[in-house]
Amino acid sequence: MSGAALQTKVFADAEALAAAVADAFATLVDATTASPFTVALSGGSTPKRLYELLAAPPRRERVRWDAVELFFGDERSVPPDHPDSNYGMAKRALLDRVTVRAHRMPAEMDDADGYARLLAERIAKRRDGFPVFDLVLLGIGEDGHTASLFPGTAALAERTRWVVMNDVPQLHTRRMTLTYPVLNAADRVWMLIAGAGKRAMVAECLAAARRGDDPPPRPIVGVRPTAGELVWHLDAAAAGSPT
């Protein structure tokens, strides 16, 4: 798969965005010959709505869940039943409603190396020595972070490890996250971004991404798949433009 230029897709609102991505996901899984079809899930309100739509008819029946294997792009250092857990959110929105294999990040145990070993065991394809996800879902924070790659944190400089525990002093916390080399090895990276509160950051980061600014001025700009596709899915409020 050859690398593609950054693409943007704009939808009327967050609901239309989630519905379109849900349909695209179902179509992609149906057409895939990969076994399993590996996906790194994201936290956040827009992905949550995507998961709810995938877990409900008619899309639930359209997706070949037995061909899908789910992982996570990042996780907070909390137990899986904690309200702030990305896994917990995905479990309530999706995993409790479909039969699919899913692997949570044990961030509360600080076991980044264990999750890397899991990726090595479960994902056979490699690109430049890194595991290749069929699809990575990501969002953006108001500071331009994505996954748990936050401005000014050590994980931004990681070029060899697949998964790290990242100290985030501005939030007084520690999180587990996939690193740039893994995100950028993916066959597909889909950004899911909605809301007027993201508009200024989206404009700044899209401009920097299109220029290829190096070093990336914001963490999300460092997500540049080496041989896969990169699509920013935006609602009109985040894009600051009509559909």
Tab-separated table of C-alpha atoms in Angstrom:
chain	number	residue	atom	x	y	z
A	1	MET	CA	0.000	0.000	0.000
A	2	SER	CA	1.541	3.307	-1.028
A	3	GLY	CA	1.317	6.339	1.199
A	4	ALA	CA	-1.401	8.832	0.383
A	5	ALA	CA	-1.731	12.542	0.937
A	6	LEU	CA	-3.719	13.769	3.908
A	7	GLN	CA	-7.445	13.720	3.153
A	8	THR	CA	-10.242	15.601	4.880
A	9	LYS	CA	-13.929	14.693	4.940
A	10	VAL	CA	-16.454	17.132	6.378
A	11	PHE	CA	-19.915	16.177	7.657
A	12	ALA	CA	-22.909	18.239	8.734
A	13	ASP	CA	-22.613	17.361	12.409
A	14	ALA	CA	-21.144	14.856	14.841
A	15	GLU	CA	-23.978	12.382	14.300
A	16	ALA	CA	-23.486	12.389	10.532
A	17	LEU	CA	-19.743	11.958	11.028
A	18	ALA	CA	-20.190	8.949	13.322
A	19	ALA	CA	-22.746	7.359	10.999
A	20	ALA	CA	-20.530	7.766	7.938
A	21	VAL	CA	-17.498	6.307	9.708
A	22	ALA	CA	-19.604	3.416	11.020
A	23	ASP	CA	-20.731	2.612	7.486
A	24	ALA	CA	-17.173	2.909	6.171
A	25	PHE	CA	-15.930	0.616	8.930
A	26	ALA	CA	-18.546	-2.036	8.125
A	27	THR	CA	-17.707	-1.857	4.417
A	28	LEU	CA	-13.986	-2.064	5.098
A	29	VAL	CA	-14.274	-5.118	7.329
A	30	ASP	CA	-16.600	-6.816	4.839
A	31	ALA	CA	-14.106	-6.297	2.029
A	32	THR	CA	-10.959	-7.225	3.931
A	33	THR	CA	-8.969	-10.360	3.437
A	34	ALA	CA	-6.953	-9.672	6.587
A	35	SER	CA	-7.490	-12.136	9.398
A	36	PRO	CA	-7.795	-10.755	11.912
A	37	PHE	CA	-8.656	-7.175	10.939
A	38	THR	CA	-6.843	-5.258	13.656
A	39	VAL	CA	-8.109	-1.938	15.014
A	40	ALA	CA	-6.746	0.438	17.647
A	41	LEU	CA	-9.653	2.193	19.346
A	42	SER	CA	-9.700	5.748	20.686
A	43	GLY	CA	-11.421	7.325	23.639
A	44	GLY	CA	-13.597	10.436	23.426
A	45	SER	CA	-17.195	11.409	22.751
A	46	THR	CA	-17.069	11.139	18.949
A	47	PRO	CA	-15.630	7.590	18.965
A	48	LYS	CA	-18.148	6.670	21.669
A	49	ARG	CA	-21.008	7.530	19.326
A	50	LEU	CA	-19.314	5.546	16.560
A	51	TYR	CA	-19.133	2.511	18.845
A	52	GLU	CA	-22.793	2.878	19.822
A	53	LEU	CA	-23.825	2.923	16.167
A	54	LEU	CA	-21.674	-0.107	15.367
A	55	ALA	CA	-23.249	-1.996	18.266
A	56	ALA	CA	-26.822	-1.346	17.120
A	57	PRO	CA	-28.858	-2.688	14.194
A	58	PRO	CA	-28.438	-2.579	11.274
A	59	ARG	CA	-24.659	-2.080	11.424
A	60	ARG	CA	-24.110	-4.658	14.145
A	61	GLU	CA	-25.266	-7.359	11.744
A	62	ARG	CA	-23.270	-5.921	8.835
A	63	VAL	CA	-19.888	-6.190	10.553
A	64	ARG	CA	-18.097	-9.534	10.523
A	65	TRP	CA	-17.091	-9.287	14.167
A	66	ASP	CA	-15.426	-12.690	14.100
A	67	ALA	CA	-12.876	-11.203	11.679
A	68	VAL	CA	-12.109	-8.200	13.927
A	69	GLU	CA	-9.613	-7.885	16.773
A	70	LEU	CA	-9.626	-4.723	18.873
A	71	PHE	CA	-6.826	-2.979	20.731
A	72	PHE	CA	-6.451	0.499	22.216
A	73	GLY	CA	-4.345	3.494	21.260
A	74	ASP	CA	-4.001	4.783	24.812
A	75	GLU	CA	-5.352	4.412	28.305
A	76	ARG	CA	-5.486	6.292	31.581
A	77	SER	CA	-3.913	4.736	34.685
A	78	VAL	CA	-7.232	3.639	36.121
A	79	PRO	CA	-9.003	0.274	36.529
A	80	PRO	CA	-11.219	-0.847	33.641
A	81	ASP	CA	-14.409	-0.110	35.567
A	82	HIS	CA	-13.378	3.483	36.321
A	83	PRO	CA	-15.508	6.212	34.645
A	84	ASP	CA	-12.371	7.654	32.987
A	85	SER	CA	-11.261	4.362	31.416
A	86	ASN	CA	-11.183	4.277	27.616
A	87	TYR	CA	-11.717	0.534	27.791
A	88	GLY	CA	-14.659	1.000	30.125
A	89	MET	CA	-16.280	3.447	27.722
A	90	ALA	CA	-15.755	1.087	24.773
A	91	LYS	CA	-17.076	-1.820	26.818
A	92	ARG	CA	-20.308	-0.034	27.644
A	93	ALA	CA	-20.796	1.369	24.145
A	94	LEU	CA	-19.674	-1.611	22.061
A	95	LEU	CA	-18.003	-4.602	23.674
A	96	ASP	CA	-20.962	-5.580	25.855
A	97	ARG	CA	-23.183	-5.641	22.760
A	98	VAL	CA	-21.146	-7.614	20.231
A	99	THR	CA	-18.986	-10.719	20.319
A	100	VAL	CA	-15.476	-9.571	19.415
A	101	ARG	CA	-11.977	-10.149	20.707
A	102	ALA	CA	-10.631	-7.063	22.505
A	103	HIS	CA	-7.452	-6.358	24.432
A	104	ARG	CA	-7.445	-3.579	26.987
A	105	MET	CA	-4.325	-1.648	27.977
A	106	PRO	CA	-3.446	-2.421	31.638
A	107	ALA	CA	-2.240	1.110	32.280
A	108	GLU	CA	-2.984	0.939	36.001
A	109	MET	CA	-0.331	-1.813	36.169
A	110	ASP	CA	2.312	0.229	34.285
A	111	ASP	CA	2.782	-2.769	31.976
A	112	ALA	CA	3.635	-1.146	28.642
A	113	ASP	CA	6.101	-3.906	27.785
A	114	GLY	CA	3.393	-6.500	28.326
A	115	TYR	CA	1.109	-4.750	25.863
A	116	ALA	CA	3.954	-4.555	23.344
A	117	ARG	CA	4.436	-8.311	23.707
A	118	LEU	CA	0.719	-8.782	23.081
A	119	LEU	CA	0.966	-6.745	19.870
A	120	ALA	CA	3.929	-8.842	18.772
A	121	GLU	CA	1.950	-12.030	19.368
A	122	ARG	CA	-1.324	-10.928	17.789
A	123	ILE	CA	-0.242	-8.743	14.838
A	124	ALA	CA	1.893	-10.561	12.302
A	125	LYS	CA	2.434	-7.843	9.714
A	126	ARG	CA	5.415	-5.521	10.133
A	127	ARG	CA	6.463	-2.245	8.532
A	128	ASP	CA	9.987	-1.059	9.298
A	129	GLY	CA	9.959	-3.472	12.220
A	130	PHE	CA	6.728	-2.167	13.766
A	131	PRO	CA	3.317	-3.875	13.955
A	132	VAL	CA	0.853	-2.818	11.274
A	133	PHE	CA	-2.704	-2.098	12.365
A	134	ASP	CA	-5.319	-2.313	9.647
A	135	LEU	CA	-6.998	0.739	11.189
A	136	VAL	CA	-6.134	3.230	13.919
A	137	LEU	CA	-8.786	5.604	15.256
A	138	LEU	CA	-7.609	8.857	16.824
A	139	GLY	CA	-8.971	12.167	18.062
A	140	ILE	CA	-7.485	15.500	19.047
A	141	GLY	CA	-7.346	17.355	22.336
A	142	GLU	CA	-7.619	21.095	22.778
A	143	ASP	CA	-3.825	21.202	23.189
A	144	GLY	CA	-3.234	19.222	19.985
A	145	HIS	CA	-2.514	15.906	21.694
A	146	THR	CA	-3.574	12.614	20.195
A	147	ALA	CA	-3.672	9.188	21.847
A	148	SER	CA	-1.702	10.056	25.006
A	149	LEU	CA	1.034	11.889	23.134
A	150	PHE	CA	0.893	15.234	24.929
A	151	PRO	CA	2.902	18.394	24.268
A	152	GLY	CA	6.254	18.413	26.005
A	153	THR	CA	6.170	14.766	27.097
A	154	ALA	CA	8.868	12.137	26.689
A	155	ALA	CA	6.811	9.812	24.493
A	156	LEU	CA	7.021	12.278	21.601
A	157	ALA	CA	10.701	11.408	21.184
A	158	GLU	CA	10.288	7.623	21.352
A	159	ARG	CA	11.452	5.937	18.144
A	160	THR	CA	12.057	2.310	19.121
A	161	ARG	CA	9.502	1.135	21.698
A	162	TRP	CA	5.996	0.263	20.583
A	163	VAL	CA	4.142	1.130	23.783
A	164	VAL	CA	5.226	3.398	26.650
A	165	MET	CA	4.026	4.790	29.935
A	166	ASN	CA	3.996	8.550	29.442
A	167	ASP	CA	4.133	11.014	32.313
A	168	VAL	CA	1.803	13.956	31.652
A	169	PRO	CA	2.721	16.540	34.299
A	170	GLN	CA	0.239	19.131	33.042
A	171	LEU	CA	-2.541	16.693	33.995
A	172	HIS	CA	-0.718	15.242	37.012
A	173	THR	CA	-1.084	11.784	35.587
A	174	ARG	CA	0.627	8.914	33.784
A	175	ARG	CA	-0.825	7.147	30.780
A	176	MET	CA	-0.111	4.238	28.470
A	177	THR	CA	0.101	5.027	24.772
A	178	LEU	CA	1.111	3.663	21.407
A	179	THR	CA	4.099	5.548	20.021
A	180	TYR	CA	4.555	7.423	16.770
A	181	PRO	CA	6.352	4.525	15.027
A	182	VAL	CA	3.364	2.242	15.619
A	183	LEU	CA	0.747	4.840	14.695
A	184	ASN	CA	2.658	5.698	11.538
A	185	ALA	CA	3.091	2.063	10.530
A	186	ALA	CA	-0.691	1.613	10.246
A	187	ASP	CA	-2.398	0.924	6.945
A	188	ARG	CA	-5.098	3.465	7.804
A	189	VAL	CA	-5.369	6.270	10.351
A	190	TRP	CA	-8.761	7.910	10.735
A	191	MET	CA	-9.046	11.060	12.823
A	192	LEU	CA	-12.523	11.663	14.288
A	193	ILE	CA	-13.004	15.293	15.344
A	194	ALA	CA	-16.210	17.159	16.140
A	195	GLY	CA	-17.247	20.372	17.837
A	196	ALA	CA	-16.633	24.097	17.527
A	197	GLY	CA	-14.255	23.939	20.487
A	198	LYS	CA	-11.764	22.068	18.290
A	199	ARG	CA	-11.985	24.491	15.349
A	200	ALA	CA	-8.937	26.678	16.037
A	201	MET	CA	-6.716	23.698	16.841
A	202	VAL	CA	-7.918	21.807	13.775
A	203	ALA	CA	-7.120	24.765	11.516
A	204	GLU	CA	-3.652	25.160	13.032
A	205	CYS	CA	-2.796	21.467	12.894
A	206	LEU	CA	-4.174	20.811	9.423
A	207	ALA	CA	-2.149	23.712	8.046
A	208	ALA	CA	1.002	22.400	9.729
A	209	ALA	CA	0.337	18.843	8.540
A	210	ARG	CA	-0.169	19.957	4.949
A	211	ARG	CA	3.080	21.942	5.065
A	212	GLY	CA	4.881	18.981	6.593
A	213	ASP	CA	6.214	21.067	9.475
A	214	ASP	CA	9.146	19.340	11.156
A	215	PRO	CA	9.379	19.137	14.080
A	216	PRO	CA	5.605	18.881	14.447
A	217	PRO	CA	4.298	21.945	16.305
A	218	ARG	CA	1.560	19.837	17.933
A	219	PRO	CA	1.605	16.111	18.713
A	220	ILE	CA	-1.169	15.238	16.262
A	221	VAL	CA	0.873	16.669	13.385
A	222	GLY	CA	3.450	13.945	13.997
A	223	VAL	CA	0.947	11.299	12.887
A	224	ARG	CA	2.137	10.784	9.326
A	225	PRO	CA	1.630	7.212	8.090
A	226	THR	CA	4.666	6.059	6.147
A	227	ALA	CA	2.750	3.882	3.707
A	228	GLY	CA	-0.909	4.112	4.676
A	229	GLU	CA	-3.801	6.530	4.395
A	230	LEU	CA	-4.533	9.440	6.707
A	231	VAL	CA	-8.082	10.817	6.788
A	232	TRP	CA	-9.339	13.602	9.029
A	233	HIS	CA	-13.099	13.191	9.530
A	234	LEU	CA	-14.538	16.516	10.722
A	235	ASP	CA	-17.953	17.877	11.433
A	236	ALA	CA	-18.748	21.325	10.045
A	237	ALA	CA	-18.301	22.948	13.456
A	238	ALA	CA	-14.751	21.617	13.802
A	239	ALA	CA	-13.908	22.312	10.178
A	240	GLY	CA	-15.241	25.867	10.334
A	241	SER	CA	-16.841	25.413	6.941
A	242	PRO	CA	-20.052	24.043	5.421
A	243	THR	CA	-20.198	20.447	4.251
